[in-house]
Coordinates of N, CA and C in Angstrom, one line a residue:
X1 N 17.1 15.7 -8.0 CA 16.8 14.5 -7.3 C 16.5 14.8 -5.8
X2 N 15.4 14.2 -5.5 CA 15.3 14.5 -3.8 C 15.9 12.7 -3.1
X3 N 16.3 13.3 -1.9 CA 16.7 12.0 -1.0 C 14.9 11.2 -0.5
X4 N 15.3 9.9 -1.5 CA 13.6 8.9 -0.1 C 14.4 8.8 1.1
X5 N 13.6 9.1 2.1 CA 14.4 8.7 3.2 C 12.9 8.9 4.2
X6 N 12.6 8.1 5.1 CA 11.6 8.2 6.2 C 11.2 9.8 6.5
X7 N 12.2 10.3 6.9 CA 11.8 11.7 7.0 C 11.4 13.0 5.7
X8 N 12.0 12.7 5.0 CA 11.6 13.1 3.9 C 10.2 12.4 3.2
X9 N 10.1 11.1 3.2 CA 8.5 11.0 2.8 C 7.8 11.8 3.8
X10 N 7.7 11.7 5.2 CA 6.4 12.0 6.1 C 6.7 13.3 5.9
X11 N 7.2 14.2 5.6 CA 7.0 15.6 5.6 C 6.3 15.6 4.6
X12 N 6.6 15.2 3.6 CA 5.5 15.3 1.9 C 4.3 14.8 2.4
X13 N 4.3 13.6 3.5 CA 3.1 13.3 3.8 C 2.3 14.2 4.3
X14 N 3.1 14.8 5.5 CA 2.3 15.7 6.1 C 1.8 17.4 5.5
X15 N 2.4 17.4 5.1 CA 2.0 18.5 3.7 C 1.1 18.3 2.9
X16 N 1.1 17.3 2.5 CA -0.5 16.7 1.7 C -1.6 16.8 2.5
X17 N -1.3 16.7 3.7 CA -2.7 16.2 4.5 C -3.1 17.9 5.5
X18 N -2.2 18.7 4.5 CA -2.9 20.7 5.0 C -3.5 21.2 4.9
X19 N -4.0 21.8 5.3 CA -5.3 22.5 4.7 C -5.2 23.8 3.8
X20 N -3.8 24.4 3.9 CA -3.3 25.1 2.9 C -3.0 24.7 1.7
X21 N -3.6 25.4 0.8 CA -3.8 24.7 -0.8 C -2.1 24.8 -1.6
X22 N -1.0 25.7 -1.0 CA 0.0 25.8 -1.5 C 0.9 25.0 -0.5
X23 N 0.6 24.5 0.2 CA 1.4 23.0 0.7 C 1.3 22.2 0.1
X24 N -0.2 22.3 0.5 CA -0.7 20.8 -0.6 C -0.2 20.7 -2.1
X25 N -0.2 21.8 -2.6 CA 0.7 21.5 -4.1 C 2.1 21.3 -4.5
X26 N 2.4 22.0 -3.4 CA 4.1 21.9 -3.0 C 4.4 20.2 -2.6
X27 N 3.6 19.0 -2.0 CA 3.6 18.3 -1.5 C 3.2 17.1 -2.8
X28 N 2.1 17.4 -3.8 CA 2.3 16.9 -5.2 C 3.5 16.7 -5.4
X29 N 3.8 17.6 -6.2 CA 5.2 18.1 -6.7 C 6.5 17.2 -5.8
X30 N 6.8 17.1 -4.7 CA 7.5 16.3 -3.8 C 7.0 14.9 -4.3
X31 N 6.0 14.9 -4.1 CA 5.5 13.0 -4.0 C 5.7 12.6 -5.0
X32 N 5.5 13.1 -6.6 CA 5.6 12.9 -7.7 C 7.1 12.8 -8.0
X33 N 8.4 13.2 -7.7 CA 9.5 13.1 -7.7 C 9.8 12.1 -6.6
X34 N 9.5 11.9 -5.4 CA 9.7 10.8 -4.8 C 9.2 9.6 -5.4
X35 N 8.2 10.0 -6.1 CA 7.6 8.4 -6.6 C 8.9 7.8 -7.4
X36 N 9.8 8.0 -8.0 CA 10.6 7.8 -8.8 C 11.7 7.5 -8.3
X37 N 12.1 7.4 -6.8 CA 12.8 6.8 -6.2 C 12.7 5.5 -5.6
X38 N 14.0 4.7 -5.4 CA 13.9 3.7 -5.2 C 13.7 3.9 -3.2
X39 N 12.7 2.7 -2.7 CA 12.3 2.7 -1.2 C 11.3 3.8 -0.7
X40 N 10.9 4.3 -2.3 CA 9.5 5.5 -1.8 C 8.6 4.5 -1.4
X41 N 7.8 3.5 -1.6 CA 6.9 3.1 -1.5 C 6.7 2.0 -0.4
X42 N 7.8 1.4 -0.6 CA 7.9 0.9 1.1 C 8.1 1.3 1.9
X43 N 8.6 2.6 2.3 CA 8.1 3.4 3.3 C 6.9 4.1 3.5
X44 N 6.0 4.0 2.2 CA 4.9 4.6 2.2 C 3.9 3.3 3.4
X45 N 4.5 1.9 2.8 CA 3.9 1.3 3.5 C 3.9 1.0 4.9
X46 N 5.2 1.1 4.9 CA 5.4 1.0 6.4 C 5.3 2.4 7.5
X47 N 4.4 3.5 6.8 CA 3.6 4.8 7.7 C 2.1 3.9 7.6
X48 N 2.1 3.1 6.6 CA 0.2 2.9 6.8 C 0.2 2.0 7.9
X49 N 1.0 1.1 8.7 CA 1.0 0.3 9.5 C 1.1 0.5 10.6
X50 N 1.9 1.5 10.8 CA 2.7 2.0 12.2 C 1.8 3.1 12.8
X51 N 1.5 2.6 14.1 CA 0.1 2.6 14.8 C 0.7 4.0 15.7
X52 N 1.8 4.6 15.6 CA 2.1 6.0 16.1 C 1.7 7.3 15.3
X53 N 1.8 6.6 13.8 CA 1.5 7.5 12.7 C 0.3 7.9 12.9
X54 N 0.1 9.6 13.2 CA -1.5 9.6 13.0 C -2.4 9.4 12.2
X55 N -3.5 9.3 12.1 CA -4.6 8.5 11.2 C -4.7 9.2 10.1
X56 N -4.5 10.7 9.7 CA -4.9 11.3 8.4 C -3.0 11.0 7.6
X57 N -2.7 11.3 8.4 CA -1.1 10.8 7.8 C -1.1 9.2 7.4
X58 N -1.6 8.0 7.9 CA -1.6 7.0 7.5 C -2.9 6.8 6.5
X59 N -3.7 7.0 6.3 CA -4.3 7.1 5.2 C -4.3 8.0 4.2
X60 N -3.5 8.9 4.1 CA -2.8 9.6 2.7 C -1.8 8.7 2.1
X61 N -0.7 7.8 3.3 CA 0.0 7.1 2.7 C -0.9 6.0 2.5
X62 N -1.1 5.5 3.0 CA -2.2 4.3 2.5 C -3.0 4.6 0.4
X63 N -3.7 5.8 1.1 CA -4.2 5.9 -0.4 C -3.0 6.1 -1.9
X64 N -1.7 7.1 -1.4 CA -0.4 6.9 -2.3 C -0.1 5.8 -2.6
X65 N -0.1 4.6 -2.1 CA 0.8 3.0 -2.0 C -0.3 2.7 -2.9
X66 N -1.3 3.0 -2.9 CA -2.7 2.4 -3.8 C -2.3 3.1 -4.9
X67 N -2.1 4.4 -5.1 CA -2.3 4.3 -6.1 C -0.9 4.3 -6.9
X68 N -0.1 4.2 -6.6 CA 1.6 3.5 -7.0 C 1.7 2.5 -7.2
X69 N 1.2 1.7 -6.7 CA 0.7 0.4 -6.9 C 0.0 0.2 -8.4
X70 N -0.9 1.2 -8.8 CA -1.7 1.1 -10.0 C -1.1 1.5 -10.9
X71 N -0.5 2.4 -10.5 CA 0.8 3.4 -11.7 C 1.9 2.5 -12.0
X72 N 2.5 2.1 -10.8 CA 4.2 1.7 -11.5 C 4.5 -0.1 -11.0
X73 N 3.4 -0.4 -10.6 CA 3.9 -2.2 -10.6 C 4.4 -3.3 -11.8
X74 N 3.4 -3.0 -12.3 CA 3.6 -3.9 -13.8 C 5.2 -2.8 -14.6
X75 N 5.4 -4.6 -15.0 CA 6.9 -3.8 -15.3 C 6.9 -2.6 -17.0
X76 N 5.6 -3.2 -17.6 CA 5.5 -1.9 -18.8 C 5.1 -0.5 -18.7
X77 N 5.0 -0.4 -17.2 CA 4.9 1.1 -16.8 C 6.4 2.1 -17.2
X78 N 5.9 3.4 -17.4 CA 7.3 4.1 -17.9 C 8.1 4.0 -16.6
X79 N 8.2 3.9 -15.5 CA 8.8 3.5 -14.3 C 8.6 2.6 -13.1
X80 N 8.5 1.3 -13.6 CA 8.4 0.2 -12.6 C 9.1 0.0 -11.5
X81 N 8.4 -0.3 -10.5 CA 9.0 -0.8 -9.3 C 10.3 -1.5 -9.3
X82 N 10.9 -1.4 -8.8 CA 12.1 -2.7 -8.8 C 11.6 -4.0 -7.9
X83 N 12.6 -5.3 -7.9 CA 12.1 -6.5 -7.5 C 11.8 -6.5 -6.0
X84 N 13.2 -5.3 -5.4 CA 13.3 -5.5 -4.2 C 12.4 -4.5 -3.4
X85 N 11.7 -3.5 -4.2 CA 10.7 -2.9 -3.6 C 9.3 -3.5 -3.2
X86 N 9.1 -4.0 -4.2 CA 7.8 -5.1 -4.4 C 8.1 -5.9 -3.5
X87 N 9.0 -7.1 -3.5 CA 9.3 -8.0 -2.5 C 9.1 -7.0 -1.0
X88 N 9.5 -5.8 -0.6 CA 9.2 -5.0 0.9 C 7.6 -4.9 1.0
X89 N 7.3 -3.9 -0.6 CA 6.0 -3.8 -0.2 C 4.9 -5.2 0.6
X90 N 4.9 -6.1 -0.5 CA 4.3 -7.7 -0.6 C 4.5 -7.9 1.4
X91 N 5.2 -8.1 1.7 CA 5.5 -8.0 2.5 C 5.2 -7.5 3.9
X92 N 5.0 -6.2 3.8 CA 4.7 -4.9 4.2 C 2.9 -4.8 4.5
X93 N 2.3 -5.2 3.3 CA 1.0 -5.1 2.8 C 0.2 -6.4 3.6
X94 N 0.7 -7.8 3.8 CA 0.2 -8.2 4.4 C -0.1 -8.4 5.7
X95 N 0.7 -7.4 6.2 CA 0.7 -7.1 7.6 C -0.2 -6.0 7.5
X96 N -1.6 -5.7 7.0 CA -2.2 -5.0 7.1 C -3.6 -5.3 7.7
X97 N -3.8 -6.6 8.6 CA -4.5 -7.0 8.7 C -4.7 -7.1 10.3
X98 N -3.4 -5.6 11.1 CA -3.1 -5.6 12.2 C -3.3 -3.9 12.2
X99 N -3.7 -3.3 11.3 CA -4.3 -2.1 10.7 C -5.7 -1.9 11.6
X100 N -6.1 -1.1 12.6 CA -7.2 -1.3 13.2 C -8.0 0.1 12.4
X101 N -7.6 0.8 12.0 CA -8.6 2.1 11.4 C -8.9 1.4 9.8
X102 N -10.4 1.7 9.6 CA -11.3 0.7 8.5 C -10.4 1.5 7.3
X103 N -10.9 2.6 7.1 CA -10.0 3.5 5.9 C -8.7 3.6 5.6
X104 N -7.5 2.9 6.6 CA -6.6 2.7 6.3 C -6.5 1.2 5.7
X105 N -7.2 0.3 6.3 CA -7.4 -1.0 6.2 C -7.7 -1.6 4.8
X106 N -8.9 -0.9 4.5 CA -9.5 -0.7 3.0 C -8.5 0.0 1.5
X107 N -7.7 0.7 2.6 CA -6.7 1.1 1.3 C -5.5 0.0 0.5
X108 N -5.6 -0.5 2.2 CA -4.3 -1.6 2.4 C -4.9 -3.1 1.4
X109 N -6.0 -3.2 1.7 CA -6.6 -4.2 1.4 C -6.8 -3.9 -0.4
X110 N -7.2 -3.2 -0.9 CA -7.2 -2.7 -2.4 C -5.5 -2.6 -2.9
X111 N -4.8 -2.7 -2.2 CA -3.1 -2.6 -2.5 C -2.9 -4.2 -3.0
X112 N -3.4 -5.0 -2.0 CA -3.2 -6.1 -2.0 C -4.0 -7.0 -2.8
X113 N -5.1 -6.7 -2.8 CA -5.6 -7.3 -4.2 C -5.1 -6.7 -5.5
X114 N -4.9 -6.1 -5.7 CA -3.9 -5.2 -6.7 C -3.1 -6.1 -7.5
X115 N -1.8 -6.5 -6.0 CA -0.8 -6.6 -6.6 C -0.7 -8.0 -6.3
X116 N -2.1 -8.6 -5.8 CA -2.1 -10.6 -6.4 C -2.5 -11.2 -7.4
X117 N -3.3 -9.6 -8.1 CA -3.8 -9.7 -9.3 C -2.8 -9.5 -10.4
X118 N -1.4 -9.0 -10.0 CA -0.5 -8.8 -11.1 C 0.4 -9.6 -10.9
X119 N 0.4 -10.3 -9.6 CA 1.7 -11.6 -9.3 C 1.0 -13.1 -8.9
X120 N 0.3 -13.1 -8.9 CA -0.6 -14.4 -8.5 C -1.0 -15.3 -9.6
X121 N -0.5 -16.3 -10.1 CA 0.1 -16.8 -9.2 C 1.7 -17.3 -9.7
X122 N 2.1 -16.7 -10.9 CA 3.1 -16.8 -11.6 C 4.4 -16.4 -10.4
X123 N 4.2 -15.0 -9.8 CA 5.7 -14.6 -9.4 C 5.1 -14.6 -7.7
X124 N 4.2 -14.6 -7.7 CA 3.6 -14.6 -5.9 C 2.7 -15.9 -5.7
X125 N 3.2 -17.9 -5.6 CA 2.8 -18.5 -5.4 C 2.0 -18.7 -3.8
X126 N 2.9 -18.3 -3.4 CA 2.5 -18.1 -1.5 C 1.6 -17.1 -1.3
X127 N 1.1 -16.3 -2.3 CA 0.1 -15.5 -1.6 C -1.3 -16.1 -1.0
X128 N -1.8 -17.1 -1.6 CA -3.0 -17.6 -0.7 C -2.8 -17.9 0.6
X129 N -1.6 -19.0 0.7 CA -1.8 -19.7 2.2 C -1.1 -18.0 3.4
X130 N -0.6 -17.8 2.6 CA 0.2 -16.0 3.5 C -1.1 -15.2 3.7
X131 N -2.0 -15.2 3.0 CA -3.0 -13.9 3.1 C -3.9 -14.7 4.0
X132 N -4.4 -16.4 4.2 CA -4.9 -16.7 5.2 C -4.3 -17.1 6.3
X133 N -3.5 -17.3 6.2 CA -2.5 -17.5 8.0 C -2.5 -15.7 8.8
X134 N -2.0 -15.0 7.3 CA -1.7 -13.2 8.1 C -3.6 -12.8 8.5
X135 N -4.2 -13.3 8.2 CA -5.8 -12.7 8.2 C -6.6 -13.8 9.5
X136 N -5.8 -14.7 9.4 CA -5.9 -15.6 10.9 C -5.8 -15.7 12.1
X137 N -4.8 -14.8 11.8 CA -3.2 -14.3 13.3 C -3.7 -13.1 13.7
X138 N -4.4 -12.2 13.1 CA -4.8 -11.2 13.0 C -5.7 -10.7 14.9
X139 N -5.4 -9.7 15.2 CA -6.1 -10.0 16.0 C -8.0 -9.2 16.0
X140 N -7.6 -8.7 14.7 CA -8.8 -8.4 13.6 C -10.0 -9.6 13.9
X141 N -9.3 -10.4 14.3 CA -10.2 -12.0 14.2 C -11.4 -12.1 15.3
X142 N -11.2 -11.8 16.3 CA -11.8 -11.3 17.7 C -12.7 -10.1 17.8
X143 N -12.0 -9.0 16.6 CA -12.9 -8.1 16.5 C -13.9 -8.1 15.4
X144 N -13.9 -8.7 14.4 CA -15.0 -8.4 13.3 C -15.1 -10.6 13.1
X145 N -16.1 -10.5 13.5 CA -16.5 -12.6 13.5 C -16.9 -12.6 11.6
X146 N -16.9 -11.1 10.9 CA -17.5 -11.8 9.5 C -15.9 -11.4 8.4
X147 N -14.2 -11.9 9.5 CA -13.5 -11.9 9.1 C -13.2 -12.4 7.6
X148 N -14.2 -13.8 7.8 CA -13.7 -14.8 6.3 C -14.2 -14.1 5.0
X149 N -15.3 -13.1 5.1 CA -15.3 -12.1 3.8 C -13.8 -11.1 3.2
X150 N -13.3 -10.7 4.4 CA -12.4 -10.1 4.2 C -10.7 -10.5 3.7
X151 N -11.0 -11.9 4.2 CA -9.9 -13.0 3.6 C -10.2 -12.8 1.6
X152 N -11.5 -13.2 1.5 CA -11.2 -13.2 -0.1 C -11.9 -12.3 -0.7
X153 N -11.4 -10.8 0.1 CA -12.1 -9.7 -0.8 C -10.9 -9.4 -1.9
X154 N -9.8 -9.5 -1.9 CA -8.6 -9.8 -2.7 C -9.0 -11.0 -4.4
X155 N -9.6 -11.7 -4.0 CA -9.8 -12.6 -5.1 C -11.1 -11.9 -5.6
X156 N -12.3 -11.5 -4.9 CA -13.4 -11.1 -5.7 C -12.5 -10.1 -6.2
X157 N -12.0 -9.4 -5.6 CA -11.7 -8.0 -6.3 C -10.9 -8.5 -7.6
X158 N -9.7 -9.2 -7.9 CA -9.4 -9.6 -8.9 C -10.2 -10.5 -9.9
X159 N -11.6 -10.8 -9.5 CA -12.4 -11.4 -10.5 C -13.2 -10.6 -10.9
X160 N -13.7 -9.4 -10.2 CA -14.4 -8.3 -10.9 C -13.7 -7.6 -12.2
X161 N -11.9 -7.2 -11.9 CA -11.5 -6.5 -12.1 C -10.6 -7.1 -13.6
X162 N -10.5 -8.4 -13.6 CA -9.6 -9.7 -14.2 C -10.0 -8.8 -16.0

């Protein structure tokens, strides 16, 4: 068993994102055994947000949370999330709309439609008026005027995907 712990994900992170091919596999290997711990993934989220983290480090975690998200949310996965992860992620993910790099944004934004498509609206009732107040507040709003597409790219995406 490896320890999740902040420092221990960003080192796997940053080993993923090397240009040496036996890091980078060494760094698989790490993330795949971290995936299986409890608070891997909300820390994965909370590197995609945090504007110190550099940009190739926040979108490796960004694209990981996506795709953990696809792997282990629904609870008939051979290893689901727990409640209190989900509740950090959910959480976590909506604050992605203070995300200024597009490719971390877009990762963030596919997490989130994701996972309102697997809780919406049974176990995540508050996701609509939350994802337009957090996309309102944004200061995203000032910078891109064709924000309101980006409000319900979350719902097209779960009607393409439904």
């Amino acid at each position: 068993m490896v320890e999740c712990s902040l420092q221990t994900v960003s080192q796997a992170i940053v080993a993923a994102c090397s240009q040496d091919y036996v890091q980078v596999k060494q760094a698989e290997q790490m993330i795949s055994q971290l995936e299986l711990e409890q608070n891997f993934f909300p820390i994965l989220a909370e590197l995609c947000i945090d504007s110190s983290v550099p940009v190739d480090k926040r979108r490796m975690s960004a694209i990981c949370l996506k795709n953990g998200v696809t792997k282990f949310w629904r609870t008939m996965s051979p290893h689901p999330l727990c409640k209190e992860d989900k509740d950090k992620i959910k959480n976590i993910a909506l604050r992605c709309y203070s995300v200024e790099i597009k490719e971390v944004f877009d990762q963030l934004l596919e997490s989130v439609a994701k996972i309102s498509r697997y809780e919406f609206p049974k176990t995540w009732p508050e996701f609509v008026p939350t994802q337009v107040q957090a996309s309102l507040n944004s200061s995203l709003r000032e910078a891109c005027p064709c924000l309101a597409c980006f409000i319900f790219c979350p719902f097209f995406y779960i009607a393409a995907y439904s």
